[in-house]
Each structure stands twice: as structure tokens, then as C-alpha cells.
CSV table of C-alpha atoms in Angstrom, one decimal:
chain,number,residue,atom,x,y,z
A,1,MET,CA,3.4,3.8,10.7
A,2,TRP,CA,6.1,5.6,8.9
A,3,SER,CA,3.7,6.2,5.9
A,4,THR,CA,1.1,8.0,7.9
A,5,ARG,CA,3.8,10.1,9.6
A,6,LEU,CA,5.4,11.0,6.2
A,7,LEU,CA,2.0,11.9,4.7
A,8,VAL,CA,0.9,14.1,7.6
A,9,LEU,CA,4.3,15.8,7.9
A,10,GLY,CA,4.5,16.4,4.2
A,11,LEU,CA,1.1,17.9,4.1
A,12,VAL,CA,1.8,20.2,7.0
A,13,ARG,CA,4.9,21.2,5.2
A,14,TRP,CA,3.0,21.8,1.9
A,15,LEU,CA,-0.2,23.4,3.2
A,16,GLY,CA,1.0,24.9,6.5
A,17,PRO,CA,0.0,26.7,8.6
A,18,VAL,CA,-2.9,24.1,8.5
A,19,HIS,CA,-5.2,22.3,10.9
A,20,GLY,CA,-5.8,18.6,11.0
A,21,TYR,CA,-9.2,18.7,9.4
A,22,LEU,CA,-7.8,20.1,6.1
A,23,VAL,CA,-5.0,17.5,6.2
A,24,ARG,CA,-7.7,14.8,6.4
A,25,ARG,CA,-9.7,16.4,3.6
A,26,GLU,CA,-6.7,16.4,1.3
A,27,LEU,CA,-5.8,12.8,2.1
A,28,ASP,CA,-9.4,11.8,1.5
A,29,SER,CA,-9.1,13.2,-2.0
A,30,TRP,CA,-6.2,10.9,-2.7
A,31,ARG,CA,-8.1,7.7,-2.0
A,32,LEU,CA,-8.2,5.0,-4.7
A,33,PRO,CA,-10.5,2.0,-4.7
A,34,GLY,CA,-8.8,-0.9,-3.0
A,35,VAL,CA,-6.2,1.2,-1.3
A,36,SER,CA,-6.3,1.5,2.4
A,37,GLU,CA,-7.3,5.0,3.7
A,38,VAL,CA,-5.7,6.9,6.5
A,39,GLY,CA,-8.3,7.3,9.2
A,40,ALA,CA,-9.0,10.5,11.1
A,41,GLY,CA,-7.7,8.9,14.3
A,42,SER,CA,-4.4,8.1,12.7
A,43,ILE,CA,-4.0,11.6,11.3
A,44,TYR,CA,-4.6,13.3,14.7
A,45,HIS,CA,-2.4,10.8,16.5
A,46,ALA,CA,0.4,11.6,14.0
A,47,LEU,CA,-0.1,15.3,14.6
A,48,LYS,CA,0.3,14.8,18.3
A,49,ARG,CA,3.4,12.6,17.9
A,50,LEU,CA,5.0,15.0,15.4
A,51,THR,CA,4.3,17.9,17.8
A,52,ALA,CA,5.8,16.0,20.7
A,53,ASP,CA,9.0,15.2,19.0
A,54,GLY,CA,9.4,18.7,17.6
A,55,SER,CA,8.8,18.0,13.9
A,56,ILE,CA,5.9,20.4,13.8
A,57,GLU,CA,4.7,23.2,16.1
A,58,VAL,CA,1.4,24.8,17.1
A,59,VAL,CA,0.7,28.1,15.5
A,60,GLY,CA,-2.6,28.8,17.2
A,61,THR,CA,-6.0,27.5,18.1
A,62,GLU,CA,-9.2,29.1,16.8
A,63,SER,CA,-12.9,28.4,16.8
A,64,VAL,CA,-15.3,29.5,14.1
A,65,ASP,CA,-18.9,29.9,15.0
A,66,ALA,CA,-20.0,27.0,17.2
A,67,ARG,CA,-17.6,24.5,15.8
A,68,PRO,CA,-14.9,22.8,17.9
A,69,ALA,CA,-11.6,24.6,18.3
A,70,ARG,CA,-9.1,23.7,15.6
A,71,THR,CA,-5.3,23.7,16.2
A,72,THR,CA,-3.1,25.0,13.4
A,73,TYR,CA,0.4,23.5,12.7
A,74,ARG,CA,3.5,24.3,10.7
A,75,ILE,CA,6.7,22.3,10.1
A,76,THR,CA,9.8,23.1,12.1
A,77,ALA,CA,13.5,22.9,11.0
A,78,LYS,CA,13.8,19.5,12.6
A,79,GLY,CA,10.7,18.4,10.8
A,80,GLU,CA,12.0,19.6,7.5
A,81,THR,CA,15.2,17.5,8.1
A,82,ASP,CA,13.2,14.4,9.1
A,83,PHE,CA,10.9,14.8,6.1
A,84,GLN,CA,13.8,15.2,3.6
A,85,ARG,CA,15.6,12.2,5.0
A,86,THR,CA,12.6,9.9,5.2
A,87,LEU,CA,11.3,10.9,1.7
A,88,ARG,CA,14.6,10.0,0.1
A,89,GLU,CA,15.0,6.8,2.1
A,90,LYS,CA,11.6,5.5,1.0
A,91,LEU,CA,11.9,6.6,-2.7
A,92,TRP,CA,15.3,4.9,-3.1
A,93,GLU,CA,14.4,1.8,-1.1
A,94,VAL,CA,13.1,-1.2,-2.9
A,95,SER,CA,11.1,-3.2,-0.4
A,96,SER,CA,8.7,-6.2,-0.6
A,97,SER,CA,5.0,-5.2,-0.3
A,98,GLU,CA,2.9,-6.9,2.3
A,99,ASP,CA,0.0,-8.2,0.3
A,100,PRO,CA,-2.6,-10.3,2.3
A,101,PHE,CA,-3.2,-12.4,-0.8
A,102,HIS,CA,0.5,-13.3,-1.0
A,103,THR,CA,0.4,-14.6,2.5
A,104,ALA,CA,-2.9,-16.5,2.2
A,105,TRP,CA,-1.8,-18.1,-1.1
A,106,THR,CA,0.9,-19.9,0.8
A,107,PHE,CA,-1.9,-22.3,1.9
A,108,ALA,CA,-3.7,-22.5,-1.4
A,109,GLN,CA,-3.6,-26.3,-1.3
A,110,VAL,CA,-6.2,-26.2,1.5
A,111,LEU,CA,-8.8,-25.2,-1.1
A,112,SER,CA,-10.0,-27.6,-3.8
A,113,PRO,CA,-8.9,-26.9,-7.4
A,114,ALA,CA,-12.4,-25.8,-8.2
A,115,GLU,CA,-12.5,-23.3,-5.3
A,116,ASN,CA,-9.1,-21.9,-6.2
A,117,VAL,CA,-10.2,-21.4,-9.8
A,118,ALA,CA,-13.4,-19.6,-8.7
A,119,MET,CA,-11.5,-17.4,-6.2
A,120,LEU,CA,-8.8,-16.5,-8.8
A,121,ARG,CA,-11.4,-15.5,-11.4
A,122,GLN,CA,-13.4,-13.5,-8.9
A,123,ARG,CA,-10.2,-11.7,-7.8
A,124,ALA,CA,-9.4,-11.0,-11.5
A,125,GLU,CA,-12.8,-9.5,-12.1
A,126,THR,CA,-12.6,-7.3,-9.1
A,127,LEU,CA,-9.2,-6.0,-10.1
A,128,TYR,CA,-10.3,-5.3,-13.6
A,129,GLU,CA,-13.2,-3.3,-12.2
A,130,ARG,CA,-10.7,-1.2,-10.2
A,131,VAL,CA,-8.6,-0.6,-13.3
A,132,GLU,CA,-11.7,0.5,-15.2
A,133,MET,CA,-12.7,2.9,-12.4
A,134,VAL,CA,-9.3,4.5,-12.2
A,135,THR,CA,-9.1,4.7,-16.0
A,136,GLN,CA,-12.4,6.7,-15.9
A,137,VAL,CA,-11.0,9.0,-13.2
A,138,LEU,CA,-7.9,9.7,-15.3
A,139,ALA,CA,-10.1,10.4,-18.4
A,140,ALA,CA,-12.2,12.9,-16.4
A,141,THR,CA,-9.3,14.8,-14.9
A,142,THR,CA,-6.4,16.9,-16.2
A,143,SER,CA,-2.9,17.8,-15.2
A,144,ASP,CA,-3.4,21.3,-16.7
A,145,PHE,CA,-4.4,23.6,-13.8
A,146,LYS,CA,-6.8,26.5,-14.5
A,147,GLU,CA,-9.3,28.2,-12.4
A,148,ALA,CA,-12.1,26.8,-14.6
A,149,ASN,CA,-11.0,23.2,-14.1
A,150,GLY,CA,-9.7,23.3,-10.6
A,151,ASP,CA,-12.0,20.5,-9.4
A,152,ALA,CA,-10.7,18.2,-12.1
A,153,PHE,CA,-7.0,19.0,-11.6
A,154,VAL,CA,-4.7,16.1,-10.6
A,155,PRO,CA,-0.9,16.8,-10.7
A,156,ALA,CA,1.0,15.0,-13.4
A,157,HIS,CA,3.1,13.1,-10.9
A,158,ALA,CA,0.0,12.0,-9.0
A,159,ARG,CA,-1.6,10.9,-12.3
A,160,ALA,CA,1.5,8.8,-13.0
A,161,MET,CA,1.2,7.1,-9.6
A,162,ILE,CA,-2.5,6.4,-10.2
A,163,ARG,CA,-1.6,4.8,-13.6
A,164,ARG,CA,1.1,2.8,-11.8
A,165,GLN,CA,-1.5,1.4,-9.4
A,166,ALA,CA,-3.8,0.5,-12.3
A,167,ASP,CA,-1.0,-1.2,-14.1
A,168,LEU,CA,-0.2,-3.3,-11.0
A,169,TRP,CA,-3.8,-4.3,-10.7
A,170,ALA,CA,-3.9,-5.3,-14.3
A,171,VAL,CA,-0.8,-7.5,-14.0
A,172,ASP,CA,-2.2,-9.1,-10.9
A,173,ALA,CA,-5.5,-9.8,-12.6
A,174,GLU,CA,-3.8,-11.3,-15.6
A,175,TRP,CA,-1.7,-13.6,-13.3
A,176,CYS,CA,-5.0,-14.7,-11.6
A,177,GLU,CA,-6.6,-15.5,-14.9
A,178,ASN,CA,-3.5,-17.4,-16.2
A,179,THR,CA,-3.1,-19.3,-12.9
A,180,ALA,CA,-6.8,-20.3,-12.9
A,181,ALA,CA,-6.4,-21.6,-16.5
A,182,ARG,CA,-3.3,-23.6,-15.6
A,183,ILE,CA,-5.1,-25.3,-12.6
A,184,GLU,CA,-8.1,-26.2,-14.9
A,185,SER,CA,-5.8,-27.6,-17.6
A,186,GLY,CA,-3.7,-29.6,-15.1
A,187,ASP,CA,-0.6,-27.7,-16.0
A,188,LEU,CA,-0.5,-26.4,-12.4
A,189,ASP,CA,-1.1,-29.0,-9.7
A,190,ILE,CA,-1.1,-27.2,-6.3
A,191,GLY,CA,-1.8,-30.5,-4.5
A,192,SER,CA,-4.0,-31.1,-1.5
A,193,ASP,CA,-3.8,-30.3,2.1
A,194,LEU,CA,-0.9,-32.0,3.9
A,195,ASP,CA,-1.6,-35.4,5.5
A,196,GLU,CA,0.2,-36.7,8.6
A,197,GLU,CA,3.0,-38.3,6.6
A,198,GLN,CA,3.7,-35.2,4.5
A,199,ALA,CA,3.7,-33.0,7.6
A,200,ARG,CA,6.3,-35.3,9.3
A,201,TYR,CA,8.5,-35.1,6.1
A,202,TRP,CA,8.4,-31.3,6.2
A,203,ARG,CA,9.1,-31.1,9.9
A,204,GLU,CA,12.2,-33.2,9.4
A,205,ALA,CA,13.3,-31.2,6.3
A,206,ILE,CA,13.0,-27.9,8.2
A,207,GLN,CA,15.3,-29.1,10.9
A,208,SER,CA,18.1,-30.1,8.5
A,209,ASP,CA,21.2,-27.9,8.0
A,210,ARG,CA,20.7,-28.1,4.3
A,211,PHE,CA,17.3,-26.4,4.6
A,212,VAL,CA,18.8,-23.5,6.7
A,213,GLU,CA,21.6,-23.0,4.2
A,214,GLN,CA,19.1,-22.9,1.3
A,215,VAL,CA,17.0,-20.3,3.0
A,216,GLN,CA,20.0,-18.2,3.8
A,217,MET,CA,21.2,-18.3,0.2
A,218,TRP,CA,17.7,-17.4,-1.0
A,219,ARG,CA,17.5,-14.4,1.3
A,220,GLU,CA,20.9,-13.2,0.3
A,221,GLY,CA,20.0,-13.4,-3.4
A,222,ILE,CA,16.7,-11.4,-2.8
A,223,GLY,CA,18.6,-8.8,-0.8
A,224,LYS,CA,21.1,-8.0,-3.6
């Protein structure tokens, strides 16, 4: 994935010369609850791919005591160019996130109203717990680096990103609570699972030229 490649390349650029174990240690320290982690296998695979395409190069291999030998890497001129280009592409790009909940909610009508309400409220509770955990992390850390508080140091831009994630979770949780309330009050009727007649209606609708035109107009509107 481009994200693992950018993370590994950026850390080799930042910390290099550096070996894969330290890249992994640094990435582990960035982990937030509910956010997918980058596994060791993915990190070492990215290092091999980056080396193969000339984005990073091997500085040396060393073994300390009885530990396995570790290969040290640094970024190349090509890697610096690739990093700068990809970084700007992804920062300026506004793309849709691939949230599993978003996909699964497409078939919410398969669940009963009571189950949807219970699911939404449980999801909201979990999200609020994550917000609280992150809030505690921010309260226990600082953006002011000193030798004495080095373990509690989190750069200001990283703290801003952590807060962004907490805000997104909070908005998601609020949506879940509001949607659950709307289902209970009858304001939102998500319907029931499709029967044979409804399925036939949708099959015919999907085949129509009007449906294709509407989808195209919707996509063009989102893409602007």
C-alpha cells in the first residue's frame, strides 16, 4: 500500500541511517486505539521493495551480541524525489475513506429496527471510549520538548492529527446516537429486507438508461 511505503520511506529519511527494527518501534509509538497498525512483515517488505527500486540503499549490516544481523538503510536521491512527490499528492488530495461500517450500512435493512438501534448505540459507546482515551493521552503529553519530559513529548503537528481523529470519532458517535433515536421514534424507516417483488423492481431500475445517467451525474458532482 502507498501508505506503508510513504511511512517507511519517510522514517528512513528522517532517522537514517536506520534499521528496520527502529522503524517498527517508531511506528508502534504512533498507534492509536481503533487505527490499523502497520505490521512488522509489511515494514520489512516495504524496505525490500524500496531497496529494489532504488529509493533507499543499504549502508551496512551489523550484529550486536547474539542478536540477528540488522541491515541499516538510508534514503537515496531518487527516494527523496519520490517521497516529496507522494507526500504532496496525498496532502493535497481529498479522497473518500474506505470505512467498513460505511459499506456494511448499505444493507442495514437486513437487521431489525431493534438490532440496528442496539448496534448503533454500542458503536457510539465504543467511539466515545476511544475519544476519552485519546483525550487522556493528550493531557498526559506535551509538545514542549525537554530532556526531562522526553518520554511525554508528542510534536505539535502529531497532537493536531490525534485531535483530528478524536473529533472524527466524536462526530461518528453523535451520528450513531442520532440515527438510533430517529429509528426508535419512527422518523427514520430503513425498511426491511427486500422481497422477491422489490428485488425485481430494482433489477429493472438498474438496467434503465435513466439510472445510468443519474449515477454518472452523481459521480461527476462528487468529483468536483
